Short mmCIF file of C-alpha atoms in Angstrom, two decimals:
data_model
loop_
_atom_site.label_atom_id
_atom_site.label_comp_id
_atom_site.label_asym_id
_atom_site.label_seq_id
_atom_site.Cartn_x
_atom_site.Cartn_y
_atom_site.Cartn_z
CA MET A 1 -17.63 -25.28 20.58
CA ARG A 2 -14.32 -25.20 18.69
CA SER A 3 -14.06 -22.55 16.00
CA ASP A 4 -12.62 -24.89 13.35
CA LEU A 5 -15.68 -27.14 13.63
CA VAL A 6 -18.00 -24.12 13.30
CA GLY A 7 -15.89 -23.08 10.31
CA ILE A 8 -16.41 -26.43 8.58
CA LEU A 9 -20.14 -26.26 9.25
CA SER A 10 -20.42 -22.80 7.73
CA ILE A 11 -18.32 -23.71 4.65
CA HIS A 12 -20.68 -26.53 3.72
CA GLY A 13 -23.98 -25.09 4.82
CA THR A 14 -25.72 -22.62 7.05
CA ALA A 15 -24.50 -22.88 10.62
CA LEU A 16 -26.90 -21.76 13.28
CA HIS A 17 -26.64 -21.63 17.03
CA GLY A 18 -29.74 -22.95 18.57
CA LEU A 19 -31.75 -24.55 21.21
CA GLY A 20 -30.58 -27.93 22.35
CA PHE A 21 -27.39 -28.20 20.33
CA ASP A 22 -24.15 -26.27 20.53
CA ALA A 23 -24.48 -25.74 16.79
CA ARG A 24 -26.63 -27.00 13.99
CA ALA A 25 -26.06 -26.81 10.27
CA VAL A 26 -28.33 -27.49 7.32
CA VAL A 27 -26.47 -28.81 4.30
CA THR A 28 -27.51 -29.90 0.81
CA ARG A 29 -27.53 -33.60 -0.01
CA GLU A 30 -24.49 -33.09 -2.23
CA ALA A 31 -22.46 -31.57 0.60
CA TRP A 32 -23.60 -34.15 3.21
CA ARG A 33 -20.72 -36.60 2.80
CA ASP A 34 -17.98 -34.02 2.34
CA CYS A 35 -19.04 -32.08 5.40
CA ALA A 36 -19.12 -35.23 7.54
CA ALA A 37 -15.70 -36.30 6.26
CA ASP A 38 -14.20 -32.88 7.06
CA LEU A 39 -15.71 -32.96 10.56
CA GLN A 40 -14.33 -36.44 11.14
CA MET A 41 -10.86 -35.24 10.11
CA ALA A 42 -11.21 -32.35 12.57
CA GLY A 43 -11.86 -34.77 15.44
CA ALA A 44 -15.64 -34.99 15.63
CA ARG A 45 -17.01 -38.30 16.88
CA PHE A 46 -20.21 -40.05 15.85
CA PHE A 47 -23.10 -39.96 18.28
CA ASP A 48 -26.29 -40.73 16.43
CA ILE A 49 -28.08 -40.63 13.10
CA THR A 50 -31.83 -40.28 12.97
CA ALA A 51 -34.59 -38.54 11.04
CA ILE A 52 -37.73 -36.48 11.47
CA ASP A 53 -40.67 -36.66 9.06
CA ARG A 54 -41.47 -33.08 8.00
CA GLY A 55 -44.48 -33.98 5.84
CA ASP A 56 -43.24 -33.39 2.30
CA SER A 57 -39.67 -34.36 3.16
CA VAL A 58 -37.63 -36.38 5.64
CA GLU A 59 -34.98 -34.47 7.54
CA VAL A 60 -32.01 -36.72 8.31
CA ILE A 61 -30.11 -35.59 11.40
CA LEU A 62 -26.54 -36.57 12.17
CA VAL A 63 -25.55 -35.83 15.76
CA LEU A 64 -21.81 -35.54 16.30
CA ILE A 65 -19.83 -34.85 19.43
CA ASP A 66 -16.57 -33.17 20.12
CA PRO A 67 -15.46 -34.96 23.28
CA PRO A 68 -16.07 -34.47 26.06
CA ALA A 69 -19.05 -32.13 26.24
CA THR A 70 -19.93 -30.51 22.90
CA HIS A 71 -22.60 -31.90 20.64
CA PHE A 72 -23.86 -30.51 17.35
CA SER A 73 -25.97 -31.63 14.45
CA LEU A 74 -25.83 -31.78 10.69
CA ARG A 75 -29.09 -31.92 8.77
CA ALA A 76 -30.02 -32.78 5.20
CA SER A 77 -33.49 -32.86 3.77
CA CYS A 78 -34.71 -35.61 1.40
CA PRO A 79 -37.92 -34.90 -0.57
CA ASN A 80 -40.56 -37.65 -0.46
CA GLU A 81 -40.13 -38.43 -4.18
CA ASP A 82 -36.43 -39.16 -3.80
CA LEU A 83 -35.55 -40.58 -0.39
CA ARG A 84 -31.85 -41.17 -0.82
CA LEU A 85 -28.67 -39.91 0.73
CA ASP A 86 -24.99 -40.83 0.59
CA THR A 87 -23.79 -43.22 3.26
CA LEU A 88 -21.45 -42.19 6.04
CA SER A 89 -20.70 -45.76 7.11
CA ASP A 90 -17.14 -45.67 5.78
CA ILE A 91 -16.44 -42.40 7.61
CA PHE A 92 -18.15 -43.37 10.87
CA PRO A 93 -18.48 -47.20 11.21
CA PRO A 94 -21.38 -47.09 13.71
CA ALA A 95 -23.41 -45.12 11.16
CA GLU A 96 -23.93 -48.40 9.30
CA TRP A 97 -26.48 -49.57 11.86
CA GLY A 98 -27.88 -46.09 12.38
CA GLU A 99 -28.55 -45.74 8.65
CA ARG A 100 -30.15 -49.18 8.55
CA GLU A 101 -32.52 -48.02 11.26
CA VAL A 102 -33.40 -44.81 9.41
CA PHE A 103 -34.07 -46.93 6.32
CA ASP A 104 -36.16 -49.41 8.29
CA LEU A 105 -38.35 -46.80 9.96
CA PHE A 106 -38.41 -43.94 7.41
CA GLY A 107 -37.52 -45.52 4.06
CA VAL A 108 -34.49 -43.32 3.35
CA GLU A 109 -31.98 -45.33 1.33
CA PHE A 110 -28.30 -44.68 1.88
CA ASP A 111 -26.22 -45.13 -1.26
CA GLY A 112 -23.08 -47.09 -0.52
CA ASN A 113 -24.14 -48.62 2.80
CA PRO A 114 -22.88 -52.23 2.59
CA ASP A 115 -25.98 -53.73 4.24
CA MET A 116 -29.06 -51.66 3.42
CA THR A 117 -31.55 -54.11 4.99
CA ARG A 118 -34.23 -54.01 7.67
CA ILE A 119 -32.86 -53.99 11.20
CA LEU A 120 -35.68 -53.75 13.75
CA GLN A 121 -38.53 -55.05 11.65
CA PRO A 122 -38.57 -58.47 9.98
CA GLU A 123 -37.14 -58.78 6.48
CA SER A 124 -40.62 -59.33 5.07
CA SER A 125 -41.94 -55.97 6.31
CA THR A 126 -43.17 -53.50 3.71
CA ILE A 127 -44.00 -50.54 5.96
CA PHE A 128 -42.06 -47.51 7.15
CA PRO A 129 -43.72 -46.96 10.51
CA LEU A 130 -42.27 -43.62 11.57
CA ARG A 131 -43.62 -41.83 8.49
CA ARG A 132 -46.62 -39.52 9.10
CA SER A 133 -48.47 -41.43 6.39
CA PHE A 134 -48.35 -44.59 8.53
CA VAL A 135 -51.24 -44.10 10.95
CA LEU A 136 -51.64 -46.33 13.97
CA GLU A 137 -55.04 -47.96 14.10
CA GLN A 138 -57.39 -46.81 16.82
CA ARG A 139 -57.71 -49.30 19.62
CA PRO A 140 -61.14 -50.96 19.73
CA TRP A 141 -61.49 -50.18 23.44
CA MET B 1 -31.39 -62.06 3.06
CA VAL B 2 -28.20 -62.57 4.96
CA ASN B 3 -25.22 -63.32 2.83
CA PHE B 4 -22.02 -64.65 4.32
CA ALA B 5 -18.72 -64.62 2.52
CA ARG B 6 -17.51 -68.16 3.13
CA GLY B 7 -14.04 -69.45 3.90
CA GLY B 8 -10.98 -67.28 3.98
CA VAL B 9 -9.23 -68.73 7.03
CA GLU B 10 -5.83 -70.21 6.46
CA GLY B 11 -5.58 -73.93 7.10
CA SER B 12 -9.31 -74.53 7.05
CA THR B 13 -11.27 -75.93 4.20
CA GLU B 14 -14.78 -75.21 5.33
CA THR B 15 -16.54 -72.97 7.77
CA MET B 16 -19.72 -73.62 9.67
CA LEU B 17 -22.61 -71.28 10.33
CA VAL B 18 -23.92 -71.45 13.89
CA ASN B 19 -26.95 -69.52 15.03
CA ILE B 20 -26.57 -68.39 18.62
CA GLY B 21 -29.95 -67.35 19.86
CA PRO B 22 -32.54 -65.90 19.64
CA GLN B 23 -33.25 -68.32 22.48
CA HIS B 24 -29.98 -68.91 24.24
CA PRO B 25 -29.20 -68.66 27.97
CA SER B 26 -26.39 -66.15 27.55
CA THR B 27 -27.97 -63.70 25.15
CA HIS B 28 -29.90 -61.95 27.96
CA GLY B 29 -33.05 -61.36 26.05
CA VAL B 30 -33.79 -62.22 22.48
CA LEU B 31 -30.60 -61.56 20.58
CA HIS B 32 -29.56 -63.66 17.63
CA ILE B 33 -25.93 -63.80 16.51
CA MET B 34 -25.16 -65.51 13.22
CA THR B 35 -21.69 -66.80 13.69
CA GLU B 36 -19.43 -68.27 11.06
CA LEU B 37 -16.90 -70.62 12.63
CA ALA B 38 -13.67 -72.12 11.41
CA GLY B 39 -13.17 -74.89 13.92
CA GLU B 40 -13.81 -73.00 17.15
CA THR B 41 -12.64 -69.63 15.90
CA VAL B 42 -15.14 -66.94 14.97
CA VAL B 43 -14.67 -65.77 11.39
CA THR B 44 -17.64 -63.45 11.09
CA ALA B 45 -20.39 -62.56 13.52
CA LYS B 46 -23.55 -60.75 12.64
CA PRO B 47 -26.00 -59.74 15.37
CA VAL B 48 -29.63 -59.89 14.29
CA ILE B 49 -31.87 -57.71 16.43
CA GLY B 50 -35.47 -56.60 16.51
CA TYR B 51 -37.12 -59.55 18.25
CA LEU B 52 -38.29 -57.23 21.04
CA HIS B 53 -39.26 -54.31 18.81
CA ARG B 54 -42.41 -52.71 20.25
CA GLY B 55 -42.41 -49.49 18.28
CA ILE B 56 -41.92 -47.30 21.34
CA GLU B 57 -40.77 -44.34 19.24
CA LYS B 58 -44.00 -44.49 17.23
CA LEU B 59 -46.17 -45.03 20.30
CA ALA B 60 -44.61 -41.94 21.89
CA GLU B 61 -45.96 -39.80 19.06
CA GLN B 62 -49.52 -40.78 19.98
CA ARG B 63 -49.23 -39.83 23.65
CA THR B 64 -48.83 -36.54 25.48
CA TRP B 65 -45.46 -35.43 26.79
CA GLN B 66 -46.29 -36.54 30.33
CA GLN B 67 -47.76 -39.91 29.32
CA ASN B 68 -44.54 -40.90 27.59
CA LEU B 69 -42.76 -41.36 30.90
CA VAL B 70 -44.48 -44.73 31.15
CA LEU B 71 -42.79 -45.81 27.93
CA CYS B 72 -39.37 -44.68 29.17
CA ASP B 73 -39.46 -47.29 31.97
CA ARG B 74 -39.88 -49.95 29.35
CA LEU B 75 -36.88 -49.02 27.23
CA ASP B 76 -34.00 -50.31 29.28
CA TYR B 77 -35.88 -52.23 31.93
CA VAL B 78 -32.87 -52.66 34.20
CA ALA B 79 -32.01 -48.95 34.22
CA GLN B 80 -35.48 -47.44 34.42
CA PHE B 81 -34.61 -44.27 36.32
CA SER B 82 -31.82 -43.39 33.89
CA ASN B 83 -34.26 -43.45 30.99
CA GLU B 84 -36.92 -41.45 32.79
CA TRP B 85 -34.34 -38.92 33.86
CA ALA B 86 -32.94 -38.50 30.35
CA TYR B 87 -36.41 -37.99 28.91
CA CYS B 88 -37.38 -35.50 31.62
CA ARG B 89 -34.19 -33.53 31.05
CA ALA B 90 -34.81 -33.40 27.31
CA VAL B 91 -38.37 -32.11 27.70
CA GLU B 92 -37.34 -29.67 30.42
CA LYS B 93 -34.64 -28.28 28.16
CA LEU B 94 -37.07 -27.97 25.26
CA ALA B 95 -39.78 -26.29 27.33
CA GLY B 96 -37.44 -24.26 29.56
CA ILE B 97 -38.65 -25.80 32.82
CA SER B 98 -36.46 -25.62 35.91
CA VAL B 99 -36.38 -28.35 38.53
CA PRO B 100 -36.39 -27.71 42.30
CA GLU B 101 -33.14 -28.42 44.07
CA ARG B 102 -34.48 -31.23 46.24
CA ALA B 103 -35.88 -32.97 43.19
CA GLU B 104 -32.47 -32.82 41.50
CA TYR B 105 -30.90 -34.48 44.54
CA LEU B 106 -33.56 -37.17 44.66
CA ARG B 107 -33.19 -37.85 40.94
CA THR B 108 -29.44 -38.20 41.27
CA LEU B 109 -29.86 -40.51 44.26
CA LEU B 110 -32.18 -42.86 42.40
CA GLY B 111 -30.05 -42.60 39.27
CA GLU B 112 -27.01 -43.80 41.15
CA LEU B 113 -28.87 -46.55 43.02
CA ASN B 114 -30.09 -47.61 39.61
CA ARG B 115 -26.51 -47.80 38.39
CA ILE B 116 -25.77 -50.18 41.27
CA THR B 117 -28.70 -52.48 40.53
CA SER B 118 -27.96 -52.38 36.81
CA HIS B 119 -24.32 -53.32 37.32
CA LEU B 120 -25.42 -56.07 39.73
CA ILE B 121 -27.53 -57.57 36.96
CA TRP B 122 -24.51 -57.42 34.69
CA TYR B 123 -22.48 -59.14 37.43
CA ALA B 124 -25.07 -61.86 37.88
CA GLY B 125 -25.30 -62.40 34.13
CA VAL B 126 -21.64 -62.41 33.27
CA THR B 127 -20.70 -64.85 36.01
CA MET B 128 -23.43 -67.20 34.82
CA ASP B 129 -22.18 -66.94 31.24
CA ILE B 130 -18.68 -67.99 32.11
CA GLY B 131 -19.77 -70.98 34.11
CA ALA B 132 -20.27 -69.91 37.74
CA LEU B 133 -23.82 -71.14 37.81
CA GLY B 134 -25.91 -69.76 40.59
CA THR B 135 -23.67 -68.72 43.46
CA PRO B 136 -22.49 -65.21 42.44
CA PHE B 137 -25.86 -64.66 40.85
CA ILE B 138 -27.68 -65.13 44.14
CA TYR B 139 -25.14 -63.00 46.04
CA ALA B 140 -25.80 -60.14 43.62
CA TRP B 141 -29.53 -60.63 44.03
CA VAL B 142 -29.38 -60.12 47.82
CA ALA B 143 -28.18 -56.50 47.57
CA ARG B 144 -30.33 -55.89 44.53
CA GLU B 145 -33.44 -57.00 46.39
CA LYS B 146 -32.58 -54.67 49.27
CA ILE B 147 -32.39 -51.72 46.85
CA PHE B 148 -35.51 -52.89 45.01
CA ASP B 149 -37.39 -52.88 48.31
CA PHE B 150 -36.31 -49.25 48.61
CA TYR B 151 -37.65 -48.53 45.12
CA GLU B 152 -40.90 -50.19 46.07
CA ASN B 153 -41.24 -48.18 49.27
CA VAL B 154 -40.49 -44.94 47.44
CA THR B 155 -42.35 -45.37 44.17
CA GLY B 156 -44.77 -48.24 44.75
CA ALA B 157 -43.16 -50.40 42.09
CA ARG B 158 -40.08 -52.55 41.84
CA MET B 159 -39.47 -52.60 38.12
CA MET B 160 -41.55 -49.91 36.41
CA PRO B 161 -41.44 -47.00 38.86
CA ASN B 162 -42.86 -44.16 36.71
CA TRP B 163 -41.53 -41.88 39.43
CA MET B 164 -39.91 -38.90 37.75
CA ARG B 165 -42.07 -36.15 36.36
CA ILE B 166 -41.34 -33.35 33.94
CA GLY B 167 -40.30 -30.61 36.35
CA GLY B 168 -39.60 -32.80 39.36
CA VAL B 169 -40.48 -36.14 40.90
CA ARG B 170 -43.83 -37.71 41.75
CA CYS B 171 -43.40 -38.24 45.50
CA ASP B 172 -40.94 -37.43 48.22
CA ILE B 173 -38.80 -39.95 50.06
CA ASP B 174 -39.41 -40.45 53.75
CA ALA B 175 -36.49 -39.56 56.05
CA ALA B 176 -36.67 -42.95 57.79
CA LEU B 177 -36.30 -44.75 54.46
CA LEU B 178 -33.30 -42.61 53.57
CA ALA B 179 -31.67 -43.30 56.94
CA ASP B 180 -32.26 -47.01 56.44
CA MET B 181 -30.74 -46.92 52.94
CA ARG B 182 -27.77 -44.90 54.19
CA GLU B 183 -27.15 -47.43 56.93
CA PHE B 184 -27.20 -50.26 54.38
CA LEU B 185 -24.84 -48.46 51.99
CA VAL B 186 -22.37 -47.61 54.74
CA SER B 187 -22.29 -50.83 56.74
CA ASP B 188 -23.46 -53.87 54.77
CA PHE B 189 -22.92 -52.90 51.16
CA PRO B 190 -19.11 -52.52 51.18
CA LYS B 191 -18.90 -56.05 52.60
CA GLU B 192 -21.11 -57.26 49.77
CA CYS B 193 -18.78 -55.51 47.33
CA ASP B 194 -15.83 -57.35 48.85
CA VAL B 195 -17.64 -60.62 48.15
CA TYR B 196 -18.37 -59.63 44.54
CA GLU B 197 -14.75 -58.76 43.96
CA ALA B 198 -13.50 -61.93 45.65
CA LEU B 199 -15.77 -64.05 43.48
CA LEU B 200 -14.93 -62.33 40.21
CA THR B 201 -11.63 -60.47 40.04
CA GLY B 202 -10.20 -62.45 42.97
CA ASN B 203 -11.04 -65.82 41.48
CA GLU B 204 -8.19 -67.45 39.61
CA ILE B 205 -10.46 -69.39 37.24
CA VAL B 206 -12.41 -66.28 36.28
CA VAL B 207 -9.26 -64.21 35.88
CA SER B 208 -7.67 -66.78 33.58
CA ARG B 209 -10.90 -66.83 31.61
CA MET B 210 -11.09 -63.05 31.20
CA LYS B 211 -7.56 -61.73 31.25
CA GLY B 212 -6.33 -60.63 27.83
CA VAL B 213 -9.56 -61.72 26.18
CA GLY B 214 -11.00 -59.10 23.86
CA ALA B 215 -8.37 -56.42 24.44
CA PHE B 216 -9.12 -53.29 22.43
CA THR B 217 -7.59 -49.83 22.35
CA VAL B 218 -9.44 -46.58 22.99
CA GLU B 219 -8.98 -45.60 19.33
CA GLU B 220 -10.59 -48.81 18.09
CA LEU B 221 -13.52 -48.60 20.48
CA THR B 222 -14.08 -44.88 19.78
CA ASP B 223 -14.06 -45.60 16.08
CA TRP B 224 -16.66 -48.35 16.53
CA GLY B 225 -18.93 -46.07 18.58
CA VAL B 226 -18.53 -47.80 21.95
CA THR B 227 -19.27 -45.67 25.03
CA GLY B 228 -19.60 -46.09 28.77
CA PRO B 229 -17.78 -48.52 31.08
CA ALA B 230 -16.65 -50.63 28.10
CA LEU B 231 -14.77 -47.61 26.71
CA ARG B 232 -13.43 -46.48 30.09
CA ALA B 233 -11.95 -49.95 30.61
CA SER B 234 -9.53 -49.15 27.79
CA GLY B 235 -8.27 -46.06 29.56
CA SER B 236 -10.63 -43.39 28.27
CA PRO B 237 -11.46 -40.80 30.95
CA LEU B 238 -14.80 -39.83 29.36
CA ASP B 239 -17.71 -39.73 31.76
CA LEU B 240 -20.55 -37.29 31.19
CA ARG B 241 -21.27 -37.09 34.91
CA ARG B 242 -18.00 -35.21 35.27
CA ASP B 243 -17.55 -33.74 31.76
CA ALA B 244 -21.04 -32.30 31.34
CA PRO B 245 -22.53 -32.50 34.84
CA TYR B 246 -26.29 -32.70 35.23
CA GLY B 247 -28.39 -33.34 38.32
CA VAL B 248 -26.12 -32.59 41.28
CA TYR B 249 -23.02 -34.41 40.01
CA ASP B 250 -21.04 -31.17 40.13
CA LYS B 251 -21.53 -31.05 43.91
CA LEU B 252 -20.42 -34.63 44.52
CA ASP B 253 -16.97 -35.95 45.16
CA PHE B 254 -16.42 -39.01 42.99
CA GLU B 255 -13.82 -40.71 40.89
CA VAL B 256 -14.23 -41.59 37.23
CA CYS B 257 -13.36 -45.28 37.06
CA SER B 258 -11.11 -46.10 34.16
CA ASP B 259 -8.62 -48.86 33.63
CA GLY B 260 -5.80 -49.14 31.14
CA ALA B 261 -5.82 -52.83 30.27
CA GLY B 262 -8.78 -52.78 27.87
CA ASP B 263 -9.56 -56.50 28.15
CA SER B 264 -12.62 -58.26 29.54
CA LEU B 265 -11.15 -58.33 33.02
CA ALA B 266 -10.65 -54.56 32.93
CA ARG B 267 -14.29 -54.10 31.91
CA ALA B 268 -15.29 -56.20 34.91
CA ARG B 269 -13.02 -54.23 37.26
CA VAL B 270 -14.39 -50.89 36.03
CA ARG B 271 -17.98 -51.94 36.69
CA LEU B 272 -17.14 -53.31 40.14
CA ARG B 273 -15.42 -50.05 41.03
CA GLU B 274 -18.34 -48.05 39.70
CA ILE B 275 -20.65 -49.94 42.06
CA ARG B 276 -18.56 -48.75 45.02
CA GLU B 277 -18.33 -45.19 43.68
CA SER B 278 -22.09 -45.04 43.17
CA ALA B 279 -22.67 -46.21 46.74
CA LYS B 280 -20.37 -43.45 48.01
CA MET B 281 -22.22 -40.88 45.92
CA CYS B 282 -25.56 -42.03 47.28
CA VAL B 283 -24.34 -41.56 50.85
CA GLN B 284 -23.12 -38.04 50.01
CA ILE B 285 -26.46 -37.17 48.45
CA ILE B 286 -28.42 -38.42 51.48
CA ASP B 287 -26.17 -36.34 53.76
CA MET B 288 -26.50 -33.19 51.64
CA LEU B 289 -30.20 -33.51 50.79
CA PRO B 290 -31.89 -30.08 51.18
CA GLU B 291 -35.51 -29.51 52.18
CA GLY B 292 -37.93 -27.97 49.75
CA GLU B 293 -40.29 -28.46 46.86
CA ILE B 294 -40.09 -31.57 44.71
CA GLN B 295 -42.16 -30.48 41.73
CA THR B 296 -42.35 -27.34 39.60
CA LYS B 297 -45.87 -26.40 38.61
CA ILE B 298 -46.32 -27.13 34.92
CA PRO B 299 -49.45 -26.93 32.79
CA ARG B 300 -51.36 -30.18 32.40
CA ALA B 301 -51.45 -29.73 28.62
CA LEU B 302 -47.74 -29.10 28.23
CA LYS B 303 -46.93 -27.61 24.83
CA PRO B 304 -43.18 -27.04 24.40
CA PRO B 305 -42.19 -24.52 21.72
CA GLU B 306 -41.34 -25.70 18.23
CA GLY B 307 -37.84 -27.12 17.87
CA ASP B 308 -35.73 -30.09 18.79
CA VAL B 309 -33.16 -30.83 21.47
CA CYS B 310 -30.75 -33.63 22.15
CA VAL B 311 -29.69 -34.48 25.69
CA ARG B 312 -26.84 -36.81 26.57
CA THR B 313 -26.69 -38.67 29.85
CA GLU B 314 -24.38 -41.28 31.31
CA SER B 315 -26.58 -44.32 31.71
CA PRO B 316 -25.09 -47.46 33.33
CA ARG B 317 -24.36 -48.80 29.84
CA GLY B 318 -22.95 -45.72 28.14
CA GLU B 319 -24.06 -42.45 26.63
CA LEU B 320 -27.83 -42.43 26.40
CA GLY B 321 -29.11 -39.71 24.09
CA ILE B 322 -32.70 -38.56 23.91
CA LEU B 323 -33.72 -36.38 20.99
CA VAL B 324 -37.17 -34.87 21.21
CA ALA B 325 -38.78 -32.65 18.61
CA SER B 326 -41.91 -30.58 19.11
CA ASP B 327 -44.22 -28.93 16.62
CA GLY B 328 -45.82 -26.89 19.40
CA SER B 329 -48.58 -29.37 20.13
CA ALA B 330 -49.35 -31.50 23.18
CA LYS B 331 -47.73 -34.57 21.62
CA PRO B 332 -44.11 -35.03 20.50
CA LEU B 333 -43.28 -34.76 16.83
CA ARG B 334 -40.41 -37.17 17.35
CA PHE B 335 -39.05 -39.10 20.30
CA ARG B 336 -35.71 -40.67 19.52
CA VAL B 337 -33.68 -42.84 21.84
CA ARG B 338 -30.00 -43.07 21.06
CA SER B 339 -29.35 -46.31 22.79
CA PRO B 340 -25.76 -46.81 23.98
CA ILE B 341 -25.99 -50.59 23.66
CA PHE B 342 -27.41 -50.41 20.15
CA TYR B 343 -24.14 -48.86 19.03
CA ASN B 344 -22.03 -50.97 21.40
CA LEU B 345 -23.61 -54.06 19.86
CA SER B 346 -22.92 -52.73 16.36
CA ALA B 347 -19.22 -53.06 17.24
CA MET B 348 -19.59 -56.84 17.70
CA PRO B 349 -18.77 -57.69 14.05
CA HIS B 350 -15.47 -55.85 14.58
CA MET B 351 -14.77 -57.24 18.04
CA LEU B 352 -15.50 -60.94 17.72
CA PRO B 353 -13.59 -62.25 14.66
CA GLY B 354 -10.46 -64.14 15.62
CA HIS B 355 -11.69 -65.10 19.07
CA LEU B 356 -12.78 -68.51 20.26
CA LEU B 357 -16.48 -69.24 20.43
CA ALA B 358 -16.22 -69.67 24.21
CA ASP B 359 -14.55 -66.26 24.51
CA MET B 360 -17.32 -64.70 22.49
CA LEU B 361 -19.63 -64.87 25.48
CA VAL B 362 -17.01 -63.26 27.70
CA ILE B 363 -16.57 -60.36 25.28
CA PHE B 364 -20.29 -60.14 24.79
CA GLY B 365 -20.78 -59.95 28.57
CA GLY B 366 -18.36 -57.03 28.64
CA ILE B 367 -20.73 -54.69 26.82
CA ASP B 368 -23.70 -55.49 29.08
CA THR B 369 -26.66 -55.69 26.72
CA SER B 370 -30.28 -55.03 27.50
CA MET B 371 -32.46 -55.89 24.55
CA GLY B 372 -35.35 -53.67 25.60
CA GLU B 373 -33.36 -50.58 24.74
CA ILE B 374 -31.71 -51.95 21.60
CA ASP B 375 -34.97 -53.00 19.98
CA ARG B 376 -37.20 -50.31 21.53
#
């Protein structure tokens, strides 16, 4: 893991070394966009954006890679009452679809995403299926 | 609601919206592309996905870690072993499980055979799309069936093998079967490859149809999030099998296939070369295969420690990422599939404008979609 990337992570948030990633950093929602923009300038490449429901909040996870072999993550937490985050789609173009998927499945809205619509579910859907509060019905058999 | 900005092409007065799919012979599954045309030129293209959405990521949260392997087969149904392998590696990393050496070899063998069959499906599909109805398709099917018979003999199933296990593989492969497969890969398969190349890259009509169509630079494709053979065809040397070796790739002698041209023909050449490389790797693995255990003993109620990991693998279509999160219970907190084709497809609105409608299918064939993994 390059030291300048670790430096950027620790400027904007708390950088931790941990299981499964070469580094991981937790940032505030305000620092989310700036941190991603700095990492992009330093040569980081988009890999994935996803989320985990933590009960009272949704943790949005951005996975970035430093080619060829390093991957690290940036996390921001959105409380249930205010599920919004700034978009990264102008910094990393593939994030547009990734953010649409997070919106479709978790209900996190990304401010500034040019097409904040459902992607996997039909347009008429009103549910956010990957939330804990959405419980799958027991099968009758 | 979908909103298209109309017009904007010089010399045209009106554009036309054409829906390609969701039921169309060349969309390979249920993909819908809303295309705005000025004459025959694509102005905007918007892929609409989700027709095959089965909620696999949600279903995975209701099942135990071991049960989820069944779902992995059903993600990308033409590269089943790649998905199983990626999931097993993610859980093994999370739970700190080591895999016996023989199992690693067997996994790599099936992973590479899977790359061959997956690329053969691409070959069959792309030749059909550009008008070679039937003949190359059936040629590709001959070798594919031979390898599928091998899958069936090893795992009991052709399509949904459910063969890898967390900590190893379900059953061993008989030495006679391996010798038979080695014989096929050494003697018959290279001749088959010659035929594939003669029919595709050696065919003047196909070459004139593909050459220079959809040429993109590495910078463009990297920016759009494209990975895998489609990126390597523009000259990128990135291949996780060599850059971040897993399985036994570090012990194998193989070449990373890249090509500088960056057009549709280069993407075809890269995949055809990868088929040959994979066959060579399979022969090496069969020759080197050690004796030993195939499964580490793991508890039936596997409870990985709290945390999350992300594992990247080189699937036949690009970089497949599996992110799993555990809260310390017997079921995953989150099972996320970073599908390479999901992001490759998201580059379509950048790739297609300016090309002819007929070329659209050629470019589209170059990224090798499989809707099962895009929609999950």
